[in-house]
Tab-separated table of C-alpha atoms in Angstrom:
chain	number	residue	atom	x	y	z
A	787	CYS	CA	-0.041	0.179	0.055
A	788	PHE	CA	2.851	2.304	1.073
A	789	LEU	CA	4.734	1.542	-2.144
A	790	ARG	CA	2.205	1.737	-4.179
A	791	ASN	CA	0.681	5.214	-3.393
A	792	ARG	CA	3.692	7.002	-1.429
A	793	HIS	CA	2.988	9.701	-4.238
A	794	GLY	CA	-0.377	9.945	-3.874
A	795	PRO	CA	-3.270	9.613	-1.593
A	796	PHE	CA	-3.928	5.879	0.513
A	797	LEU	CA	-6.244	4.845	3.009
A	798	LEU	CA	-4.928	1.626	5.393
A	799	PHE	CA	-7.696	0.315	7.436
A	800	VAL	CA	-5.688	-2.565	9.752
A	801	SER	CA	-8.210	-4.831	11.730
A	802	PHE	CA	-6.418	-6.581	14.621
A	803	LEU	CA	-7.151	-9.948	15.765
A	804	HIS	CA	-5.359	-8.732	18.811
A	805	VAL	CA	-6.259	-8.298	21.401
A	806	HIS	CA	-9.725	-10.575	21.046
A	807	THR	CA	-10.065	-14.055	22.502
A	808	PRO	CA	-8.928	-16.732	21.018
A	809	LEU	CA	-5.332	-14.850	22.463
A	810	PHE	CA	-3.287	-15.995	19.183
A	811	THR	CA	0.571	-14.948	20.168
A	812	THR	CA	3.448	-16.036	18.069
A	813	ALA	CA	6.271	-17.821	19.885
A	814	LYS	CA	8.343	-14.871	19.991
A	815	PHE	CA	5.722	-13.109	22.259
A	816	LEU	CA	4.735	-15.600	24.564
A	817	GLY	CA	5.558	-15.328	27.991
A	818	LYS	CA	7.387	-11.622	27.228
A	819	SER	CA	4.582	-9.840	29.477
A	820	HIS	CA	4.166	-9.970	33.033
A	821	HIS	CA	0.486	-9.866	32.281
A	822	GLY	CA	-0.196	-13.380	31.252
A	823	LEU	CA	-1.475	-14.038	28.057
A	824	TYR	CA	-3.293	-10.986	27.096
A	825	GLY	CA	-0.193	-9.157	28.189
A	826	ASP	CA	1.661	-10.918	25.451
A	827	ASN	CA	-1.051	-10.525	23.002
A	828	VAL	CA	-0.880	-6.826	23.392
A	829	GLU	CA	2.902	-7.075	23.439
A	830	GLU	CA	2.782	-8.310	19.908
A	831	MET	CA	-0.192	-6.054	18.749
A	832	ASP	CA	2.281	-2.858	19.916
A	833	TRP	CA	4.855	-4.728	17.968
A	834	MET	CA	2.639	-4.757	14.655
A	835	VAL	CA	1.109	-1.094	15.162
A	836	GLY	CA	5.055	0.024	15.421
A	837	LYS	CA	6.260	-2.101	12.079
A	838	ILE	CA	3.661	-0.373	10.205
A	839	LEU	CA	4.879	3.109	11.932
A	840	ASP	CA	8.555	2.270	10.924
A	841	SER	CA	7.687	1.438	7.226
A	842	LEU	CA	5.774	4.984	7.134
A	843	GLU	CA	9.391	6.576	8.047
A	844	LYS	CA	10.753	4.558	5.690
A	845	GLN	CA	9.084	5.493	2.637
A	846	GLY	CA	9.383	9.226	3.918
A	847	LEU	CA	5.203	9.755	4.741
A	848	LYS	CA	5.630	10.303	8.602
A	849	ASN	CA	5.142	13.841	8.480
A	850	HIS	CA	2.661	13.277	5.462
A	851	THR	CA	0.122	10.336	7.529
A	852	PHE	CA	-2.763	10.603	9.651
A	853	THR	CA	-2.503	7.871	11.709
A	854	TYR	CA	-5.429	6.987	14.377
A	855	PHE	CA	-5.226	3.849	16.496
A	856	ALA	CA	-8.483	2.766	18.427
A	857	SER	CA	-10.856	0.087	19.435
A	858	ASP	CA	-13.913	-0.922	19.003
A	859	HIS	CA	-15.279	-1.785	22.467
A	860	GLY	CA	-14.137	-1.889	26.360
A	861	GLY	CA	-12.801	-5.165	27.696
A	862	HIS	CA	-14.405	-8.367	27.731
A	863	LEU	CA	-14.414	-9.151	31.359
A	864	GLU	CA	-16.549	-12.202	31.015
A	865	ALA	CA	-13.458	-13.671	29.138
A	866	GLN	CA	-11.629	-15.796	31.686
A	867	ASP	CA	-9.421	-19.092	32.196
A	868	GLY	CA	-9.725	-19.981	35.753
A	869	SER	CA	-8.023	-16.894	37.474
A	870	ALA	CA	-6.787	-15.909	34.165
A	871	GLN	CA	-8.202	-12.465	32.795
A	872	LEU	CA	-8.633	-12.774	28.616
A	873	GLY	CA	-10.369	-10.607	27.926
A	874	GLY	CA	-8.974	-7.249	29.110
A	875	TRP	CA	-9.831	-5.139	32.302
A	876	ASN	CA	-11.453	-1.482	32.318
A	877	GLY	CA	-9.822	-0.084	35.280
A	878	ILE	CA	-12.050	2.646	37.369
A	879	TYR	CA	-14.709	2.130	34.323
A	880	LYS	CA	-17.396	-0.266	35.431
A	881	GLY	CA	-18.663	-2.862	33.042
A	882	GLY	CA	-17.196	-4.021	29.639
A	883	LYS	CA	-18.051	-5.028	26.136
A	884	GLY	CA	-21.481	-5.745	25.381
A	885	MET	CA	-22.641	-3.197	27.769
A	886	GLY	CA	-24.100	-0.422	26.124
A	887	GLY	CA	-24.393	2.238	28.628
A	888	TRP	CA	-21.687	1.485	31.277
A	889	GLU	CA	-18.360	3.530	30.473
A	890	GLY	CA	-16.318	0.295	30.546
A	891	GLY	CA	-18.369	-0.854	27.612
A	892	ILE	CA	-17.908	2.098	25.445
A	893	ARG	CA	-15.106	4.211	26.563
A	894	VAL	CA	-11.602	3.179	24.491
A	895	PRO	CA	-8.028	4.571	23.912
A	896	GLY	CA	-7.980	6.954	21.456
A	897	VAL	CA	-4.319	7.704	20.075
A	898	PHE	CA	-3.483	9.727	16.943
A	899	ARG	CA	-0.771	11.078	15.379
A	900	TRP	CA	0.593	13.348	12.534
A	901	PRO	CA	3.911	15.046	13.043
A	902	GLY	CA	3.998	18.669	12.130
A	903	VAL	CA	0.077	18.968	12.035
A	904	LEU	CA	-0.953	17.980	15.163
A	905	PRO	CA	0.717	19.216	18.617
A	906	ALA	CA	2.794	16.191	20.033
A	907	GLY	CA	1.840	15.240	23.972
A	908	THR	CA	-1.278	16.603	23.774
A	909	VAL	CA	-4.388	14.757	25.892
A	910	ILE	CA	-8.072	16.132	25.084
A	911	ASP	CA	-10.845	14.975	27.428
A	912	GLU	CA	-13.862	15.725	25.338
A	913	PRO	CA	-16.283	13.162	23.552
A	914	THR	CA	-15.803	11.707	20.476
A	915	SER	CA	-17.053	8.984	18.655
A	916	LEU	CA	-15.353	6.152	16.175
A	917	MET	CA	-18.416	7.563	14.055
A	918	ASP	CA	-15.853	10.723	13.277
A	919	ILE	CA	-13.876	8.600	11.903
A	920	TYR	CA	-15.855	9.086	8.243
A	921	PRO	CA	-16.317	12.691	8.071
A	922	THR	CA	-12.529	13.234	9.442
A	923	LEU	CA	-11.337	11.404	6.658
A	924	VAL	CA	-13.451	12.756	4.165
A	925	HIS	CA	-12.488	16.568	5.370
A	926	LEU	CA	-8.797	15.562	5.005
A	927	ALA	CA	-9.260	14.062	1.617
A	928	GLY	CA	-11.118	17.039	0.145
A	929	GLY	CA	-14.364	15.667	-0.292
A	930	THR	CA	-18.140	16.492	0.637
A	931	LEU	CA	-20.267	14.601	2.802
A	932	PRO	CA	-23.970	13.487	1.237
A	933	GLN	CA	-26.327	15.843	1.812
A	934	ASP	CA	-29.459	13.261	1.628
A	935	ARG	CA	-29.043	12.265	5.092
A	936	VAL	CA	-28.056	13.054	8.564
A	937	ILE	CA	-24.376	12.193	9.827
A	938	ASP	CA	-23.862	11.587	13.150
A	939	GLY	CA	-19.923	12.189	13.214
A	940	ARG	CA	-18.303	15.241	13.419
A	941	ASN	CA	-14.564	16.470	11.782
A	942	LEU	CA	-12.426	15.893	14.537
A	943	VAL	CA	-9.144	18.225	12.733
A	944	PRO	CA	-9.947	21.442	14.661
A	945	LEU	CA	-10.345	19.781	17.961
A	946	LEU	CA	-7.187	17.761	17.435
A	947	GLN	CA	-5.597	20.964	16.289
A	948	GLY	CA	-6.453	22.955	19.201
A	949	ARG	CA	-8.521	25.205	16.842
A	950	ALA	CA	-11.447	23.984	18.750
A	951	GLN	CA	-11.560	23.486	22.894
A	952	LYS	CA	-14.927	21.471	22.706
A	953	SER	CA	-16.122	18.398	21.041
A	954	GLU	CA	-19.175	19.230	18.575
A	955	HIS	CA	-20.997	16.346	19.936
A	956	LYS	CA	-23.987	17.457	22.200
A	957	PHE	CA	-25.822	14.149	22.584
A	958	LEU	CA	-24.379	10.972	22.140
A	959	PHE	CA	-26.386	7.939	22.246
A	960	HIS	CA	-25.716	4.530	23.514
A	961	TYR	CA	-26.894	1.253	22.500
A	962	CYS	CA	-26.424	-2.442	23.031
A	963	GLY	CA	-27.587	-4.268	20.113
A	964	SER	CA	-31.014	-1.952	19.006
A	965	TYR	CA	-31.755	-0.978	21.937
A	966	LEU	CA	-30.888	2.421	23.693
A	967	HIS	CA	-29.211	1.583	27.158
A	968	ALA	CA	-27.991	5.249	27.528
A	969	VAL	CA	-27.545	8.851	26.348
A	970	ARG	CA	-25.058	11.404	27.754
A	971	TRP	CA	-24.946	15.338	27.312
A	972	HIS	CA	-22.454	17.610	27.037
A	973	GLN	CA	-23.121	20.549	28.658
A	974	LYS	CA	-20.927	22.800	26.875
A	975	ASP	CA	-20.748	25.763	29.261
A	976	SER	CA	-20.211	24.124	32.339
A	977	GLY	CA	-18.238	21.292	30.497
A	978	ALA	CA	-20.464	19.110	32.664
A	979	ILE	CA	-20.892	15.566	31.231
A	980	TRP	CA	-24.596	14.411	32.314
A	981	LYS	CA	-25.506	10.553	31.617
A	982	ALA	CA	-28.486	8.943	32.083
A	983	HIS	CA	-29.321	5.171	31.677
A	984	TYR	CA	-32.488	3.849	31.050
A	985	VAL	CA	-31.591	-0.074	30.952
A	986	THR	CA	-28.435	-1.716	32.265
A	987	PRO	CA	-27.711	-5.126	32.318
A	988	VAL	CA	-28.238	-7.457	35.838
A	989	PHE	CA	-24.757	-8.404	36.824
A	990	HIS	CA	-23.838	-11.933	38.009
A	991	PRO	CA	-23.477	-12.867	40.942
A	992	PRO	CA	-24.954	-10.203	42.249
A	993	GLY	CA	-22.500	-7.522	43.692
A	994	ALA	CA	-20.081	-8.717	40.403
A	995	GLY	CA	-19.027	-5.944	37.782
A	996	ALA	CA	-20.009	-8.337	34.441
A	997	CYS	CA	-22.095	-11.217	33.674
A	998	TYR	CA	-19.832	-13.707	34.505
A	999	GLY	CA	-21.032	-17.452	33.524
A	1000	LYS	CA	-23.021	-15.722	30.953
A	1001	GLY	CA	-20.204	-15.080	28.495
A	1002	ILE	CA	-22.086	-11.924	27.565
A	1003	CYS	CA	-24.364	-9.277	28.957
A	1004	PRO	CA	-27.628	-9.524	27.456
A	1005	CYS	CA	-29.382	-6.223	25.820
A	1006	PHE	CA	-32.422	-7.069	26.776
A	1007	GLY	CA	-35.548	-9.386	28.499
A	1008	GLU	CA	-34.967	-10.621	32.064
A	1009	GLY	CA	-31.135	-10.196	31.819
A	1010	VAL	CA	-31.705	-6.148	32.022
A	1011	THR	CA	-33.109	-3.635	34.265
A	1012	HIS	CA	-35.351	-1.260	33.455
A	1013	HIS	CA	-34.864	2.033	35.251
A	1014	ASP	CA	-37.724	5.085	35.152
A	1015	PRO	CA	-36.918	7.582	36.109
A	1016	PRO	CA	-33.578	6.724	34.499
A	1017	LEU	CA	-30.202	6.943	36.437
A	1018	LEU	CA	-28.321	10.138	36.345
A	1019	PHE	CA	-24.577	10.511	37.029
A	1020	ASP	CA	-22.273	13.540	36.220
A	1021	LEU	CA	-19.336	11.873	34.643
A	1022	SER	CA	-17.072	14.840	34.978
A	1023	ARG	CA	-17.065	14.459	38.693
A	1024	ASP	CA	-17.925	10.534	38.899
A	1025	PRO	CA	-16.409	8.653	36.077
A	1026	SER	CA	-16.446	5.844	37.246
A	1027	GLU	CA	-20.734	5.702	37.545
A	1028	ALA	CA	-20.267	5.170	41.645
A	1029	LYS	CA	-22.577	7.093	42.664
A	1030	PRO	CA	-26.453	7.841	40.952
A	1031	LEU	CA	-27.801	11.034	41.554
A	1032	SER	CA	-30.785	12.047	43.073
A	1033	PRO	CA	-33.145	15.256	44.160
A	1034	ASP	CA	-31.957	15.001	47.287
A	1035	THR	CA	-27.972	15.040	46.416
A	1036	GLU	CA	-28.151	17.189	43.682
A	1037	PRO	CA	-31.562	19.457	43.549
A	1038	LEU	CA	-30.718	21.064	40.327
């Protein structure tokens, strides 16, 4: 791809099998990590990303290429082999893969690189979406978005370059399959990020943070709880969604 198109535009999309179960890891990386087979798989993916970036540099394309590394969902908490965690972990964020509302299921890494165009070492704490990839690439390619439909994504370039301080997303809707589980409202003037949960999965066993023994949490039916009024969190103060707000604690 680089060799054929180094004098013109190209799009390279790499969808890694890493770090998805089963954790296929070559002999070169087995036992390399202190974090078991999952860690070995992360190490190998890191090496593969490095090989791609090295190739860009060798072809003189480093300063001409916009690179975006991300994931499609949070860690798969239920993927276990005895005491070994095979599906990653989500730190302070509640929930994981397949959970349409909890932060641990939908919050993923977003790492960008474009030397000379994007400022290095910048951390942007604003809500964005994988839906933003499409309008961002259309903008970079000099194209125009279709006008006959609603485009949910937003061009990320102004935010990444520091020309905009806020994400263009006012609302983001979070689905589990085709079922709406939660929605966030980014209140621009205060910086608060409110999130309402209409439906949440019933964790198993009680008190756990996932649906252990089921493979993955269900999106509907007896395996979920409907909330009326919805659970409400202020993610800017409570990113781990530990304390739902109430009229008593939050009169406004």
